[in-house]
Structure formats: structure tokens, C-alpha cells
XYZ file of N, CA, C and O in Angstrom:
788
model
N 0.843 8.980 -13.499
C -0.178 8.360 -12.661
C -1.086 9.453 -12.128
O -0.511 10.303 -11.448
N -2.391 9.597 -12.304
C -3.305 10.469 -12.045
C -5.027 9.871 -11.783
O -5.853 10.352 -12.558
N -5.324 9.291 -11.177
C -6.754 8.978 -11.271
C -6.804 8.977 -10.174
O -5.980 9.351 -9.339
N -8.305 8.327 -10.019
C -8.958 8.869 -8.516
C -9.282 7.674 -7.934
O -10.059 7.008 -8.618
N -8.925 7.151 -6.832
C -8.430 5.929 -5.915
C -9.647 6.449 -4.544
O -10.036 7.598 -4.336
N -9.987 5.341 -3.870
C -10.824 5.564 -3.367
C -10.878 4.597 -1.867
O -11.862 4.172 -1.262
N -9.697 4.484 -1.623
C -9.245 3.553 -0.720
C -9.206 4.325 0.543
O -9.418 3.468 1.402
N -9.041 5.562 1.186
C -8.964 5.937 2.329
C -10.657 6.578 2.685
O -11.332 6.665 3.711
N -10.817 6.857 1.577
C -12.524 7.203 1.882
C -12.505 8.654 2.426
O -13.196 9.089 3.347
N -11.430 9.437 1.560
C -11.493 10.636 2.240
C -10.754 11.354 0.709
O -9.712 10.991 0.163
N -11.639 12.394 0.315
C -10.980 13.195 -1.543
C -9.473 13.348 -1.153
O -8.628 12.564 -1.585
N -9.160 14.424 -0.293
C -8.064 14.893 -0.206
C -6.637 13.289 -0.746
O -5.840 13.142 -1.673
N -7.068 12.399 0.565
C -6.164 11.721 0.890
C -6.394 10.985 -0.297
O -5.510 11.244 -1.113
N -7.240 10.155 -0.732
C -7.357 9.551 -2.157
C -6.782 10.140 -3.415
O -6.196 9.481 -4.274
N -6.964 11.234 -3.448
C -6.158 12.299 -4.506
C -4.792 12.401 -4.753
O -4.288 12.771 -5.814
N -3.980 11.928 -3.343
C -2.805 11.953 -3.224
C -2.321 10.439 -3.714
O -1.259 10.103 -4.237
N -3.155 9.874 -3.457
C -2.737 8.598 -3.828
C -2.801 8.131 -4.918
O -2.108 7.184 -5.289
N -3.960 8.943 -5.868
C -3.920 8.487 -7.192
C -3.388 9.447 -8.168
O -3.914 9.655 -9.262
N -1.979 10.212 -7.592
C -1.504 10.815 -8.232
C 0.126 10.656 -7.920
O 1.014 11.203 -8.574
N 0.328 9.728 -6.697
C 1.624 10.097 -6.324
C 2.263 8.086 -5.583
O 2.222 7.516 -4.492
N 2.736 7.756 -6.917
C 3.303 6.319 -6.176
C 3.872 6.107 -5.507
O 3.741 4.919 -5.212
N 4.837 6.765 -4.740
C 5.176 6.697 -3.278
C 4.144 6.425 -2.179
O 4.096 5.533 -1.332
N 3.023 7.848 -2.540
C 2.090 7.339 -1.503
C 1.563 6.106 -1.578
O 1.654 5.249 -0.700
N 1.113 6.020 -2.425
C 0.506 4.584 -2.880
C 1.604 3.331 -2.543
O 1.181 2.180 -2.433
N 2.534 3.533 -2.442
C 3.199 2.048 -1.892
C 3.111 2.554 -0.281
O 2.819 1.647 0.499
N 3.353 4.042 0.383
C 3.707 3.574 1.834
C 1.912 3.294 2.447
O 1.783 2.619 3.468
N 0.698 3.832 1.777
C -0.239 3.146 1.987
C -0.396 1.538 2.565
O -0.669 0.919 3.594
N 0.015 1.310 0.997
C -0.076 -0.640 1.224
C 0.725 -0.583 2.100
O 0.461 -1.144 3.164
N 1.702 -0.033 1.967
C 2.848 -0.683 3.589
C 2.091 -0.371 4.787
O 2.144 -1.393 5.471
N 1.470 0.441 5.345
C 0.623 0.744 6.368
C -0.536 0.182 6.658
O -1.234 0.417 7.644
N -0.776 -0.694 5.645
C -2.089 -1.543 6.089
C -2.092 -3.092 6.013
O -2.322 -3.915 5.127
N -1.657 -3.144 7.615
C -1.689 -3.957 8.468
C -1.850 -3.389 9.677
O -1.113 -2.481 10.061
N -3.166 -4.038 10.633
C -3.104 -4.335 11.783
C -3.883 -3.006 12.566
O -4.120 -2.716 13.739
N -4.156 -2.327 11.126
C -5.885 -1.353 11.697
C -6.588 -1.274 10.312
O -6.059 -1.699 9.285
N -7.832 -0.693 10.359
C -8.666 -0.705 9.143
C -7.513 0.027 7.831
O -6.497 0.721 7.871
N -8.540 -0.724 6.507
C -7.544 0.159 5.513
C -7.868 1.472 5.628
O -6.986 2.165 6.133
N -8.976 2.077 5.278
C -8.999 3.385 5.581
C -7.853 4.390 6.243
O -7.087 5.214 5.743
N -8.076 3.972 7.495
C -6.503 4.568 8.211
C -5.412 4.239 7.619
O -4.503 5.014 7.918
N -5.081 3.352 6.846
C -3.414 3.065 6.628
C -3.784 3.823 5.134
O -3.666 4.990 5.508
N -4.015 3.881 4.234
C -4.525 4.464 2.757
C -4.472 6.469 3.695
O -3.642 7.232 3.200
N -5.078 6.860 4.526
C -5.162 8.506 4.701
C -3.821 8.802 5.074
O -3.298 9.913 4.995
N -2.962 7.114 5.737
C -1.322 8.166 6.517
C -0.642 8.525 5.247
O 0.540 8.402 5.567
N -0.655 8.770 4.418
C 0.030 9.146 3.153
C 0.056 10.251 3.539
O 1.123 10.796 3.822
N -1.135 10.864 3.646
C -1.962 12.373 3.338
C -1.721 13.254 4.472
O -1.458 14.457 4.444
N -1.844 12.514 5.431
C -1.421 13.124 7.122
C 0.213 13.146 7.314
O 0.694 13.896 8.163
N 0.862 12.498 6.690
C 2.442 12.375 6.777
C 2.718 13.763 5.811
O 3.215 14.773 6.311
N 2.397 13.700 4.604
C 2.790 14.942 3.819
C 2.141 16.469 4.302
O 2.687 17.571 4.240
N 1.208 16.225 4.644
C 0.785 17.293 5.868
C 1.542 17.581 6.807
O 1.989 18.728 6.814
N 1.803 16.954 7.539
C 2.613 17.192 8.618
C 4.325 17.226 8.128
O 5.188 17.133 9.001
N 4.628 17.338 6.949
C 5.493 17.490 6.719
C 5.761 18.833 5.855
O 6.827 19.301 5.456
N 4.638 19.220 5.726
C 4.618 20.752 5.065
C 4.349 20.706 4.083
O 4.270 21.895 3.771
N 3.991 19.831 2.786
C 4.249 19.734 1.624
C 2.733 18.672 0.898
O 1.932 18.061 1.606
N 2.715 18.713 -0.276
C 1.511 18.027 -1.026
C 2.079 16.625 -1.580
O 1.526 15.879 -2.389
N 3.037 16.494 -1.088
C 3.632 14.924 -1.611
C 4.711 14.844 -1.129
O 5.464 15.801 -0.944
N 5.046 13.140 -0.731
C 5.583 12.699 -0.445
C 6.971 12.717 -1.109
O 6.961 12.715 -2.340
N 8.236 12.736 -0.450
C 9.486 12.509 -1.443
C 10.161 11.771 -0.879
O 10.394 12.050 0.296
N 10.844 10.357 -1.531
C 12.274 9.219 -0.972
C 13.084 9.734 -0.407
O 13.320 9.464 0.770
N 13.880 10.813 -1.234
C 14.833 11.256 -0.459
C 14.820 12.403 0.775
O 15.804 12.784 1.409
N 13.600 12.788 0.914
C 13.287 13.791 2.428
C 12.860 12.840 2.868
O 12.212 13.569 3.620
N 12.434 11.435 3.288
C 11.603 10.683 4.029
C 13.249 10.119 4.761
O 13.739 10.351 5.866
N 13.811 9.236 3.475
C 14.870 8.442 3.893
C 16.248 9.401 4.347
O 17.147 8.603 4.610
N 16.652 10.585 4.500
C 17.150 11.602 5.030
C 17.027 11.994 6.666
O 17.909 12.234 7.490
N 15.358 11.951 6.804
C 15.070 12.590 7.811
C 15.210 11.720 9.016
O 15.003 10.509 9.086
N 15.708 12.779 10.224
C 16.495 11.878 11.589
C 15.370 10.936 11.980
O 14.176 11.227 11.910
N 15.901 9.693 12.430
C 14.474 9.064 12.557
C 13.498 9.156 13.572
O 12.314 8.827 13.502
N 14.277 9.762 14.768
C 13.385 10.245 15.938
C 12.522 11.339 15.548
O 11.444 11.424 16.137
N 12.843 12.304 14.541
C 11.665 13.310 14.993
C 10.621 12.781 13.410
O 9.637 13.444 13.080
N 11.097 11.465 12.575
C 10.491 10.663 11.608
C 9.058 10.344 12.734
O 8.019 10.996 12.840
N 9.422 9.305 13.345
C 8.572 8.809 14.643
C 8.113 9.557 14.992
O 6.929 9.399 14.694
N 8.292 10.814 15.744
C 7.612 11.416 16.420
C 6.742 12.322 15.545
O 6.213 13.299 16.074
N 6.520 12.020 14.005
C 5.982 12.959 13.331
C 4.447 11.993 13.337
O 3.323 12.495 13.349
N 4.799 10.308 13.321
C 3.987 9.695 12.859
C 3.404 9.390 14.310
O 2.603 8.457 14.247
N 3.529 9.784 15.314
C 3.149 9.599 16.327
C 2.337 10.680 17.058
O 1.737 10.340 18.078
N 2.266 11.891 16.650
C 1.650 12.877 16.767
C 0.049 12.486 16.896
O -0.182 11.561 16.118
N -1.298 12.947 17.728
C -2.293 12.602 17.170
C -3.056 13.339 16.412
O -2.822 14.538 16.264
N -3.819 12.880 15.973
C -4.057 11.189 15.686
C -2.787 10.343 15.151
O -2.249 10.732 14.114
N -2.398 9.458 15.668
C -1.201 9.025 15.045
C -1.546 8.207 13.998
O -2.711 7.826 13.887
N -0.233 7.706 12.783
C -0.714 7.172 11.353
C -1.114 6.178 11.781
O -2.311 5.923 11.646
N -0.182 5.207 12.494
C -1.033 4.030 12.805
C -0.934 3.808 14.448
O -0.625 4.557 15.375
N -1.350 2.398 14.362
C -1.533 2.342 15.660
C 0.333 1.662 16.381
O 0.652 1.826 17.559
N 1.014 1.139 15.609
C 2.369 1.060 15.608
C 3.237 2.354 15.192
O 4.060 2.075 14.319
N 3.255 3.794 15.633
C 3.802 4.731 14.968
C 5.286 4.805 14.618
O 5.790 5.402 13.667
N 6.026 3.927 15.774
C 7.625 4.120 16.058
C 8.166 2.763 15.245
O 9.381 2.566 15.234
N 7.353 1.907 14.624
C 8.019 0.969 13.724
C 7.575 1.035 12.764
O 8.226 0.448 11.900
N 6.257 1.737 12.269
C 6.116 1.822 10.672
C 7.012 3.032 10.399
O 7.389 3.081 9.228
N 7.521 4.187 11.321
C 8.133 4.989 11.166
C 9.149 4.562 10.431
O 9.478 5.083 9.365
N 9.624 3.731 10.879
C 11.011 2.655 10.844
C 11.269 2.257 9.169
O 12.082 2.545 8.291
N 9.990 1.378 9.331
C 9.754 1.086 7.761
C 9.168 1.578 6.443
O 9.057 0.975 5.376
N 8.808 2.869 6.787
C 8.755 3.724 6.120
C 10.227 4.053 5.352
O 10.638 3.871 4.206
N 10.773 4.603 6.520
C 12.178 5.171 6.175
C 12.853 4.190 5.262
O 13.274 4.498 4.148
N 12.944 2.827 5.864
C 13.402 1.622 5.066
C 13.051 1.541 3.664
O 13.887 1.685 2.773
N 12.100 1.363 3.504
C 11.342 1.948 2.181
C 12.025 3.064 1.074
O 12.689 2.992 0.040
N 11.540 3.963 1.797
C 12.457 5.136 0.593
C 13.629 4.995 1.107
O 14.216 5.321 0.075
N 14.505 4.776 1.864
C 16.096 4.121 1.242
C 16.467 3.810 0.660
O 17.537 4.083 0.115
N 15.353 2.692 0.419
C 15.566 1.135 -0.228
C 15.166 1.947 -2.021
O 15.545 1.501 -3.104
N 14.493 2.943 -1.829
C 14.147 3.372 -3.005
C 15.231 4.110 -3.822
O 15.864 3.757 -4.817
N 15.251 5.433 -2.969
C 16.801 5.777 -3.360
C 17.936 5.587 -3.850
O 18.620 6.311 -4.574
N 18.178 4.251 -3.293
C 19.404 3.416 -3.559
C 19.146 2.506 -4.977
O 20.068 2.241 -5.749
N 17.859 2.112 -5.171
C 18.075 1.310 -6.503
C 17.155 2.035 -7.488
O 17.267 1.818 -8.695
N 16.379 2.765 -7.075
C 15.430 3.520 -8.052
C 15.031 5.095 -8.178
O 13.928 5.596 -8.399
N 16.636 5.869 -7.905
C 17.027 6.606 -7.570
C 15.348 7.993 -7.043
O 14.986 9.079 -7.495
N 14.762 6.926 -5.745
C 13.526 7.947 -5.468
C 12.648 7.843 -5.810
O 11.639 8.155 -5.179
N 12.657 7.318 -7.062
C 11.305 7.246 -8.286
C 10.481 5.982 -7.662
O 11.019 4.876 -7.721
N 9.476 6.084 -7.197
C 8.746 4.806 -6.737
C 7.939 4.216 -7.874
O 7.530 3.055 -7.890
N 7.702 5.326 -9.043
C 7.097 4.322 -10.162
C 8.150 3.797 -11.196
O 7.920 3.401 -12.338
N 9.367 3.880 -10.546
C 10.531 2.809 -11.592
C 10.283 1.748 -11.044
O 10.688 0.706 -11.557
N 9.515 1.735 -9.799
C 9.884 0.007 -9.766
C 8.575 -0.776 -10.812
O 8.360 -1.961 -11.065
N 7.899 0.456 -11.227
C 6.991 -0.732 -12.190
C 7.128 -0.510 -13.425
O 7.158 -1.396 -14.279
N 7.229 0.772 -13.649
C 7.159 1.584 -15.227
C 7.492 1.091 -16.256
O 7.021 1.448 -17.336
N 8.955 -0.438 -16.033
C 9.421 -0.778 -17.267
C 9.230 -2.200 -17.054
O 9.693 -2.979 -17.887
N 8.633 -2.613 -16.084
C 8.509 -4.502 -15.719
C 8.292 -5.030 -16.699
O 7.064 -4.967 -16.653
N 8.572 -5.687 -17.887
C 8.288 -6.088 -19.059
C 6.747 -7.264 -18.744
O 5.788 -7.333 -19.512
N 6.918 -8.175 -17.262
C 5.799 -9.316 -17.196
C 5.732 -8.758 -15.951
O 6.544 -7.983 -15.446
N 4.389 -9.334 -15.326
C 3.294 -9.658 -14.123
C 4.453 -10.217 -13.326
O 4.477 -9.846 -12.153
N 5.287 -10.920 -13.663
C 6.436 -12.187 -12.742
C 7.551 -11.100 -11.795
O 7.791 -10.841 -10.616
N 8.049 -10.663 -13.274
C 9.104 -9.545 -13.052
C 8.608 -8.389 -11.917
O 9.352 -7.989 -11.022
N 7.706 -8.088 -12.045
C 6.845 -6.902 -11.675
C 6.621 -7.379 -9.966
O 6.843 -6.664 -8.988
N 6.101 -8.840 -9.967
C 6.087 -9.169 -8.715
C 6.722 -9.380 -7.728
O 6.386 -9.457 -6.546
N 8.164 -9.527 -8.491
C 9.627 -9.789 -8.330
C 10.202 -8.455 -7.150
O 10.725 -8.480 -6.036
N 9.709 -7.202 -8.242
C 10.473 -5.937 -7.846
C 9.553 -5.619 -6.398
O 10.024 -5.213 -5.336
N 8.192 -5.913 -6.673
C 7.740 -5.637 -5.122
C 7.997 -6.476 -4.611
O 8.669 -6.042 -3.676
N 7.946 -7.532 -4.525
C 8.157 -8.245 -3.067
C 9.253 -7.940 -2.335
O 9.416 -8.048 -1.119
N 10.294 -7.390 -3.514
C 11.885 -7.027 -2.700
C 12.119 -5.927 -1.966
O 13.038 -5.733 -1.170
N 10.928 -4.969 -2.388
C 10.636 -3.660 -1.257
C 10.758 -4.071 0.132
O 10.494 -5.261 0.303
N 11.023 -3.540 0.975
C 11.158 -3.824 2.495
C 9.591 -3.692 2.623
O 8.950 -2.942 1.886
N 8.918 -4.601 3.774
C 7.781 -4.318 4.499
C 6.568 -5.340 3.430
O 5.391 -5.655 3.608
N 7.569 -5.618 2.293
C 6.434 -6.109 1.465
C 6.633 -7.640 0.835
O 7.341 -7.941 -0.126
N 5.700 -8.637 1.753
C 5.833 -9.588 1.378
C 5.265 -10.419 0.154
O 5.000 -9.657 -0.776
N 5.011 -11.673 -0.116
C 4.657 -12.010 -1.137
C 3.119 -11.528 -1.407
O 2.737 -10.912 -2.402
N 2.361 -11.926 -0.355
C 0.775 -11.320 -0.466
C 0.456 -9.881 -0.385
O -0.540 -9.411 -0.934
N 1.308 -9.170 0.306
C 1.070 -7.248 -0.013
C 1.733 -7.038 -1.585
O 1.396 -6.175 -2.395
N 2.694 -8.010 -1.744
C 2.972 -7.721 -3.358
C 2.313 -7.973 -4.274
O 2.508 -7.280 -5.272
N 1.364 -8.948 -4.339
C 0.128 -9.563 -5.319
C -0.687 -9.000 -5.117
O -1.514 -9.058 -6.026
N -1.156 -7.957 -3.728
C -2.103 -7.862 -3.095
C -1.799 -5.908 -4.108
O -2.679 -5.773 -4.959
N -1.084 -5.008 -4.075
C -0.201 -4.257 -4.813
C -0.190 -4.735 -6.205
O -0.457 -3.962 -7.126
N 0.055 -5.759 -6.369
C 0.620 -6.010 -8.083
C -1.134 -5.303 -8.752
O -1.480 -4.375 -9.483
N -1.889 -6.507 -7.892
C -3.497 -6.201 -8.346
C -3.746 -5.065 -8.119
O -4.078 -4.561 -9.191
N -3.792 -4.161 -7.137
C -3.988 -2.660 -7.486
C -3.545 -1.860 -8.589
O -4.142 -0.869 -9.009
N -2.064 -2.508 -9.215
C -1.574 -1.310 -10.091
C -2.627 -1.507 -11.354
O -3.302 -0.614 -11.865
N -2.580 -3.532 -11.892
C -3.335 -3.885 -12.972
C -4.796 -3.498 -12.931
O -5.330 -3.505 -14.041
N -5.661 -3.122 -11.791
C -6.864 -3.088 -11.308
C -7.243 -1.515 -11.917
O -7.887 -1.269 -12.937
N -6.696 -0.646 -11.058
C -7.393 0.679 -10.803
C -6.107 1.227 -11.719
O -6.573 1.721 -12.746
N -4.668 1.308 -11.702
C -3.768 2.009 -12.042
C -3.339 2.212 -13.469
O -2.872 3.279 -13.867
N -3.522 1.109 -14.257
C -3.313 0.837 -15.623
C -1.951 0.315 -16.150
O -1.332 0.681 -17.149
N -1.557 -0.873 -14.994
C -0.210 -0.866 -15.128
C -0.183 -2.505 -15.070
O 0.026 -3.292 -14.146
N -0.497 -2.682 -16.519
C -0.286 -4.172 -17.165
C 0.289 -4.532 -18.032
O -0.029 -4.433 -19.217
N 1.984 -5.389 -17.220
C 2.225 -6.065 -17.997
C 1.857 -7.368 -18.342
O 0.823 -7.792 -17.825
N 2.550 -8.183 -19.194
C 1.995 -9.463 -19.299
C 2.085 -10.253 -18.491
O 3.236 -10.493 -18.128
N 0.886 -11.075 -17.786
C 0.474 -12.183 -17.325
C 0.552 -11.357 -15.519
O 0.849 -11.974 -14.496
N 0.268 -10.179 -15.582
C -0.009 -9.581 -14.383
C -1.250 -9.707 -13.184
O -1.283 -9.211 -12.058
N -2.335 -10.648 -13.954
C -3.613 -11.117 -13.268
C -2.994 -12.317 -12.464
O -3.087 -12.558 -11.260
N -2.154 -13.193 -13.729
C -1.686 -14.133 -13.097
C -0.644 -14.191 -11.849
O -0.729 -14.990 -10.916
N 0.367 -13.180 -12.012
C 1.277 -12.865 -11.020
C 0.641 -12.259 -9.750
O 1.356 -12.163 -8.752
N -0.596 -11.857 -9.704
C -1.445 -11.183 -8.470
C -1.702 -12.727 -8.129
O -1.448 -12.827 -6.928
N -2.166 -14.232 -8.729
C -2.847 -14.600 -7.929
C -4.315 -14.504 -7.493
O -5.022 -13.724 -8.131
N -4.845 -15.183 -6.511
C -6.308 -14.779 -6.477
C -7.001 -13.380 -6.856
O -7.957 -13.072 -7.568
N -5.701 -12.372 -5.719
C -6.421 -10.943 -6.051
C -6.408 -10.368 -7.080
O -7.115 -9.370 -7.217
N -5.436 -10.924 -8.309
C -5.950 -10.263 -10.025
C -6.852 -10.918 -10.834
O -7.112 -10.646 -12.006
N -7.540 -12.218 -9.821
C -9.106 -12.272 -10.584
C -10.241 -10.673 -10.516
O -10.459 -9.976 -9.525
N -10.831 -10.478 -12.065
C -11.557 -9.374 -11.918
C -12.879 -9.816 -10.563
O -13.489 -10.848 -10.285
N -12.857 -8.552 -10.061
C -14.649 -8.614 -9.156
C -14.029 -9.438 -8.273
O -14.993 -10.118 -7.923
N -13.214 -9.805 -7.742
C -12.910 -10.659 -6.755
C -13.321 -10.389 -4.932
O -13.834 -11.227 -4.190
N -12.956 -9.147 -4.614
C -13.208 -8.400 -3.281
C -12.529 -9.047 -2.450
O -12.980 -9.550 -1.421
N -11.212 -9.094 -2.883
C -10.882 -10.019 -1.967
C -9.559 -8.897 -1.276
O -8.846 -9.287 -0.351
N -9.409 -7.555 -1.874
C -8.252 -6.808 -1.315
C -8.600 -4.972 -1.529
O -9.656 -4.367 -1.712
N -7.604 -4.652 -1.440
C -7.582 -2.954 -1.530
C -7.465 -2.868 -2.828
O -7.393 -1.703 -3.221
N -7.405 -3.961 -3.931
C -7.211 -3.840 -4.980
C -8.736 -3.698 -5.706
O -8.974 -3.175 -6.795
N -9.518 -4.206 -4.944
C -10.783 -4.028 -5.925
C -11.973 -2.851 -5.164
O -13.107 -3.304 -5.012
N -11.780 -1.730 -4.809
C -12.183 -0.715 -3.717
C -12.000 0.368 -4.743
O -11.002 0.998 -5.095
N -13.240 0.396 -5.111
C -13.651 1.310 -5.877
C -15.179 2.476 -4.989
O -16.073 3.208 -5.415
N -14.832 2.149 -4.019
C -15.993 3.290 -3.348
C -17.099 2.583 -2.070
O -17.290 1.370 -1.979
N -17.617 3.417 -1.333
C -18.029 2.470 -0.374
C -18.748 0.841 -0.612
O -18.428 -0.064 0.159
N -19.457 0.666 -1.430
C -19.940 -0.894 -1.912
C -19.231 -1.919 -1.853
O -19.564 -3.049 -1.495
N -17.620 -1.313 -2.421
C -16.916 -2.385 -2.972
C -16.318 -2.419 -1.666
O -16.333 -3.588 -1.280
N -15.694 -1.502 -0.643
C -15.222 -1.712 0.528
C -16.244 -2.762 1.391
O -15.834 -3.813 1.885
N -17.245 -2.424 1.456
C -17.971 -3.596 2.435
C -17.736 -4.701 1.804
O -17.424 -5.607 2.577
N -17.764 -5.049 0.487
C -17.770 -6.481 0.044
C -16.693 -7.331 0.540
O -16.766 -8.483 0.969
N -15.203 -6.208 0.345
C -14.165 -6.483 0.823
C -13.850 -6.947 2.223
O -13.216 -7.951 2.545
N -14.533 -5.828 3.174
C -14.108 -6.553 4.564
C -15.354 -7.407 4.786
O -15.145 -7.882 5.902
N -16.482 -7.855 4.380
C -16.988 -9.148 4.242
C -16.068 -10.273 4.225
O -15.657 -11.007 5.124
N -15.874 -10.228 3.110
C -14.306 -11.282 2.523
C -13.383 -11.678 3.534
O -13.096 -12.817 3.904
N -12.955 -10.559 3.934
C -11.660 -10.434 4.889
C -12.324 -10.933 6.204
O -11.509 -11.629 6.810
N -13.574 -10.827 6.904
C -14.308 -11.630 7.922
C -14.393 -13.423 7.901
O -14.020 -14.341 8.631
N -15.146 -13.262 6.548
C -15.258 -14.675 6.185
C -13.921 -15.488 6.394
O -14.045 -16.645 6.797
N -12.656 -14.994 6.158
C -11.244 -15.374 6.121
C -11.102 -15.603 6.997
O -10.935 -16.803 7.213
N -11.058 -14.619 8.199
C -10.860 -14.923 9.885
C -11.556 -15.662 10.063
O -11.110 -16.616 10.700
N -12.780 -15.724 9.726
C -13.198 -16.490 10.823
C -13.354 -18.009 10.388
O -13.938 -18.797 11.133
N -12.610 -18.565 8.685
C -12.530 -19.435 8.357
C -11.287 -19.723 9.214
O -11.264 -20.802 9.807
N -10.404 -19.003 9.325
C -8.964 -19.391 10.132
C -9.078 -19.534 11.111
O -8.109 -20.140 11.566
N -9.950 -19.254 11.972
C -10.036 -18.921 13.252
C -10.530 -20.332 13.642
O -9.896 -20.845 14.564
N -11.782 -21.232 12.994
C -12.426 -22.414 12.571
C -11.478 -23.424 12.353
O -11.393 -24.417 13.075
N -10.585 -23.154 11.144
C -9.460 -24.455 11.078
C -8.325 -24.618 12.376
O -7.896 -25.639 12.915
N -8.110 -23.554 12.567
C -7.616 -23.491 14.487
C -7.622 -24.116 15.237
O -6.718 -24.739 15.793
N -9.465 -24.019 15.504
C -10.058 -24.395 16.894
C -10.040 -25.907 16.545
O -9.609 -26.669 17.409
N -10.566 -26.530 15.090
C -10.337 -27.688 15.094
C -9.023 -28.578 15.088
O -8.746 -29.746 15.362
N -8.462 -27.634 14.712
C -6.683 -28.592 15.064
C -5.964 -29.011 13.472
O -5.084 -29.850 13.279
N -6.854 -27.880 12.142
C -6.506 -28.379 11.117
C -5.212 -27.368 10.626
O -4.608 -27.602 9.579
């Protein structure tokens, strides 16, 4: 895995991501509940602050979890939740360790279908059915990682040109289109709400 990802809006941190699938999953895991930008750079700021140019399962899921937290809590902190994505971070490469001995691109490398594939993420900790489709479409999108019927297993977000996720963020243009999208959403939800639907 080597290409150039463009989701944090920053070379360094994008670089890391389109070279290193760990980062690239604790990304998606980090984005919720502040802009993507910030959750896509804590990759880059975590391996920084950890001394090193990439991320590893087994130093993440190893390390005590208080001074884990207090790494991600440092400022600028990764997110704006530092002491529970800390949490689920760690959960994460455990969870990796234990069935994919570390390797974060075993969980896709041999998925024979889009189904299977959607299967193995959703079972990641932190990652539910829509960060997994929402993920599945990034790998088929930007990553080159299609198996069969993998548009279909994304769901809306593996329609091509869609803008509907981090999956189709190919550089500032495509980001505005995106949180367009993601506005229009709220404030369609926000609408079926107020009316009582």
C-alpha cells in the first residue's frame, strides 16, 4: 500500500496514511465527532509523539494505557475525546494482534468478496456497519482493494462520484463537496426531527 491520500490535508500526515494501514484504519476510527481533517492527521501526531514514522499493533496494544491517554491528550490533543479514543485505539490493535497477528492489511488482503470484506471490518472494535462501508469504499475508491461486489458491499458510499464520505476526498474540491453532503444530511435529520417523522 503506497499512494497518496489526501484526507488530513496535510503531505506529511497523508503520506502516512497512504502508506501504512494501520494508520488508515485508526484514522477512520477517529473520525467522529470533530472535522475529518483532525481525525485523518492523529495518525501522524500519534507516531510522532511516539518517536517513530509508523504506527505498530503490537507497541500501541502493549503500551500502559495511562501514559497511551496521556500521549493522545497532550496538546494539541488527537481528538477532542483523548482518554476514550485512547481506549479504542488500544482496543483496536489488540483486537489486531490477536487475530491478524498486527498486520492491519490482513484484514483485507485476502477477502475473496465486498460481503466478506465488510464482514472483517465491521468486527473491528470502534467500527460499525457505516464506518465499515464508509472504509470498505475507501479501500475500493483510492486504495485498489477490490474484491468482488465491493461497490455493492459499501452501499451508497461505493457509488463512484458520490461525496458522500472520506471515501471520495481526493483534495480540497472533493472535501467541500463532501461536507456539503454531510450538511445537507444534518440538516435533513435535524428537519425530520422537528417534524416528528
Amino acid at each position: 500500500m503506497d499512494v497518496t491520500l489526501h484526507l488530513a490535508q496535510d503531505p506529511e500526515a497523508d503520506a502516512l496514511l497512504g502508506r501504512s494501514p494501520l494508520a488508515a484504519l485508526v484514522g477512520m476510527l477517529l473520525d467522529q465527532q470533530i472535522p475529518m481533517e483532525w481525525a485523518f492527521k492523529g495518525p501522524a501526531t500519534i507516531a510522532q509523539r511516539l518517536g517513530t514514522d509508523d504506527l505498530d499493533a503490537h507497541e500501541i496494544a502493549s503500551h500502559a494505557p495511562e501514559a497511551f491517554a496521556a500521549l493522545l491528550s497532550q496538546k494539541p490533543a488527537v481528538h477532542r475525546y483523548p482518554g476514550s479514543m485512547a481506549k479504542r485505539i488500544q482496543q483496536l490493535c489488540q483486537y489486531l494482534v490477536e487475530h491478524y497477528d498486527g498486520d492491519a492489511e490482513a484484514v483485507w488482503k485476502d477477502a475473496a468478496t465486498g460481503k466478506e470484506l465488510l464482514k472483517r471490518l465491521a468486527e473491528l472494535p470502534g467500527f460499525g456497519k457505516q464506518k465499515a462501508q464508509i472504509f470498505l469504499a475507501l479501500l475500493g475508491k483510492q486504495l485498489g482493494v477490490q474484491p468482488t461486489g465491493w461497490r455493492e458491499a459499501a452501499g451508497s458510499y461505493g457509488e463512484p462520484k458520490s461525496f458522500r464520505s472520506v471515501a471520495d476526498i481526493t483534495g480540497p474540491e472533493s472535501l467541500v463537496k463532501v461536507r456539503a453532503h454531510k450538511q445537507e444530511m444534518k440538516a435533513a435529520a435535524k428537519a425530520a426531527k422537528a417534524t416528528g417523522k
